[in-house]
Amino acid sequence: RTLGYAVCLGALGIAVAAAREGEGVLRRSATLVGSLALLQAALGIATIVTGSHLALSLIHQANAALLWIAAISLLRLTVVHYR
């Protein structure tokens, strides 16, 4: 759980930095990563509080996949943008 919170904070830091200095699709992509990270943390907490309710657990896993895809896309955009 602690690692999840650390990753969430890192993603939020990236989103804030991109919101301040990024532009266009890079800014939107970073904001998406930050939003999905916040949602992931909230879903993780809700899953624990409800005793691993199946529906919440599945949504938590699906959001993890979306967060992974968004993070990889952001990395790719960053590499292409700063080349």
PDB file of C-alpha atoms in Angstrom:
ATOM      1  CA  ARG A   1       0.000   0.000   0.000  1.00  0.00           C
ATOM      2  CA  THR A   2       2.782   2.415   0.820  1.00  0.00           C
ATOM      3  CA  LEU A   3       4.281   1.928  -2.629  1.00  0.00           C
ATOM      4  CA  GLY A   4       0.885   2.687  -4.157  1.00  0.00           C
ATOM      5  CA  TYR A   5       0.678   5.957  -2.266  1.00  0.00           C
ATOM      6  CA  ALA A   6       4.234   6.857  -3.312  1.00  0.00           C
ATOM      7  CA  VAL A   7       3.419   6.156  -6.965  1.00  0.00           C
ATOM      8  CA  CYS A   8       0.255   8.248  -6.649  1.00  0.00           C
ATOM      9  CA  LEU A   9       2.228  11.177  -5.246  1.00  0.00           C
ATOM     10  CA  GLY A  10       4.793  10.852  -8.038  1.00  0.00           C
ATOM     11  CA  ALA A  11       2.068  10.809 -10.685  1.00  0.00           C
ATOM     12  CA  LEU A  12       0.455  13.860  -9.118  1.00  0.00           C
ATOM     13  CA  GLY A  13       3.815  15.639  -9.145  1.00  0.00           C
ATOM     14  CA  ILE A  14       4.216  14.885 -12.839  1.00  0.00           C
ATOM     15  CA  ALA A  15       0.683  16.113 -13.523  1.00  0.00           C
ATOM     16  CA  VAL A  16       1.276  19.363 -11.640  1.00  0.00           C
ATOM     17  CA  ALA A  17       4.586  19.971 -13.433  1.00  0.00           C
ATOM     18  CA  ALA A  18       2.980  19.321 -16.802  1.00  0.00           C
ATOM     19  CA  ALA A  19       0.040  21.573 -15.961  1.00  0.00           C
ATOM     20  CA  ARG A  20       2.452  24.404 -15.200  1.00  0.00           C
ATOM     21  CA  GLU A  21       4.921  23.961 -18.030  1.00  0.00           C
ATOM     22  CA  GLY A  22       3.455  21.544 -20.557  1.00  0.00           C
ATOM     23  CA  GLU A  23       1.251  22.321 -23.480  1.00  0.00           C
ATOM     24  CA  GLY A  24      -1.371  20.623 -25.590  1.00  0.00           C
ATOM     25  CA  VAL A  25      -1.540  16.861 -25.649  1.00  0.00           C
ATOM     26  CA  LEU A  26       1.392  16.516 -23.249  1.00  0.00           C
ATOM     27  CA  ARG A  27      -0.451  18.525 -20.603  1.00  0.00           C
ATOM     28  CA  ARG A  28      -3.685  16.581 -21.118  1.00  0.00           C
ATOM     29  CA  SER A  29      -1.884  13.257 -20.964  1.00  0.00           C
ATOM     30  CA  ALA A  30      -0.112  14.164 -17.728  1.00  0.00           C
ATOM     31  CA  THR A  31      -3.388  15.359 -16.229  1.00  0.00           C
ATOM     32  CA  LEU A  32      -4.966  12.027 -17.187  1.00  0.00           C
ATOM     33  CA  VAL A  33      -2.150  10.125 -15.473  1.00  0.00           C
ATOM     34  CA  GLY A  34      -2.571  12.201 -12.318  1.00  0.00           C
ATOM     35  CA  SER A  35      -6.340  11.746 -12.321  1.00  0.00           C
ATOM     36  CA  LEU A  36      -6.122   8.006 -12.873  1.00  0.00           C
ATOM     37  CA  ALA A  37      -3.532   7.739 -10.094  1.00  0.00           C
ATOM     38  CA  LEU A  38      -5.849   9.543  -7.675  1.00  0.00           C
ATOM     39  CA  LEU A  39      -8.723   7.307  -8.711  1.00  0.00           C
ATOM     40  CA  GLN A  40      -6.499   4.249  -8.269  1.00  0.00           C
ATOM     41  CA  ALA A  41      -5.608   5.264  -4.714  1.00  0.00           C
ATOM     42  CA  ALA A  42      -9.260   5.942  -3.877  1.00  0.00           C
ATOM     43  CA  LEU A  43     -10.329   2.602  -5.350  1.00  0.00           C
ATOM     44  CA  GLY A  44      -7.593   0.838  -3.400  1.00  0.00           C
ATOM     45  CA  ILE A  45      -8.757   2.386  -0.162  1.00  0.00           C
ATOM     46  CA  ALA A  46     -12.397   1.568  -0.942  1.00  0.00           C
ATOM     47  CA  THR A  47     -11.461  -2.013  -1.782  1.00  0.00           C
ATOM     48  CA  ILE A  48      -9.742  -2.445   1.569  1.00  0.00           C
ATOM     49  CA  VAL A  49     -12.513  -0.754   3.554  1.00  0.00           C
ATOM     50  CA  THR A  50     -15.214  -2.929   1.975  1.00  0.00           C
ATOM     51  CA  GLY A  51     -13.269  -6.135   2.573  1.00  0.00           C
ATOM     52  CA  SER A  52     -12.255  -6.672  -1.062  1.00  0.00           C
ATOM     53  CA  HIS A  53     -15.723  -6.454  -2.565  1.00  0.00           C
ATOM     54  CA  LEU A  54     -15.491  -8.173  -5.967  1.00  0.00           C
ATOM     55  CA  ALA A  55     -16.870  -5.301  -8.054  1.00  0.00           C
ATOM     56  CA  LEU A  56     -14.496  -2.764  -6.485  1.00  0.00           C
ATOM     57  CA  SER A  57     -11.574  -5.148  -6.845  1.00  0.00           C
ATOM     58  CA  LEU A  58     -12.295  -5.595 -10.549  1.00  0.00           C
ATOM     59  CA  ILE A  59     -12.668  -1.850 -11.116  1.00  0.00           C
ATOM     60  CA  HIS A  60      -9.402  -1.310  -9.213  1.00  0.00           C
ATOM     61  CA  GLN A  61      -7.631  -3.783 -11.505  1.00  0.00           C
ATOM     62  CA  ALA A  62      -9.158  -2.269 -14.658  1.00  0.00           C
ATOM     63  CA  ASN A  63      -8.111   1.215 -13.586  1.00  0.00           C
ATOM     64  CA  ALA A  64      -4.593  -0.088 -12.954  1.00  0.00           C
ATOM     65  CA  ALA A  65      -4.447  -1.230 -16.582  1.00  0.00           C
ATOM     66  CA  LEU A  66      -5.715   2.158 -17.787  1.00  0.00           C
ATOM     67  CA  LEU A  67      -3.181   3.945 -15.590  1.00  0.00           C
ATOM     68  CA  TRP A  68      -0.383   1.778 -16.980  1.00  0.00           C
ATOM     69  CA  ILE A  69      -1.438   2.537 -20.574  1.00  0.00           C
ATOM     70  CA  ALA A  70      -1.724   6.265 -19.847  1.00  0.00           C
ATOM     71  CA  ALA A  71       1.701   6.336 -18.174  1.00  0.00           C
ATOM     72  CA  ILE A  72       3.354   4.543 -21.099  1.00  0.00           C
ATOM     73  CA  SER A  73       1.636   6.931 -23.525  1.00  0.00           C
ATOM     74  CA  LEU A  74       2.862   9.913 -21.508  1.00  0.00           C
ATOM     75  CA  LEU A  75       6.397   8.531 -21.556  1.00  0.00           C
ATOM     76  CA  ARG A  76       6.216   8.097 -25.315  1.00  0.00           C
ATOM     77  CA  LEU A  77       4.852  11.615 -25.810  1.00  0.00           C
ATOM     78  CA  THR A  78       7.581  13.040 -23.590  1.00  0.00           C
ATOM     79  CA  VAL A  79      10.334  11.250 -25.492  1.00  0.00           C
ATOM     80  CA  VAL A  80       8.955  12.363 -28.855  1.00  0.00           C
ATOM     81  CA  HIS A  81       8.365  15.936 -27.645  1.00  0.00           C
ATOM     82  CA  TYR A  82      11.873  16.445 -26.237  1.00  0.00           C
ATOM     83  CA  ARG A  83      13.770  14.719 -29.036  1.00  0.00           C
TER      84      ARG A  83
END
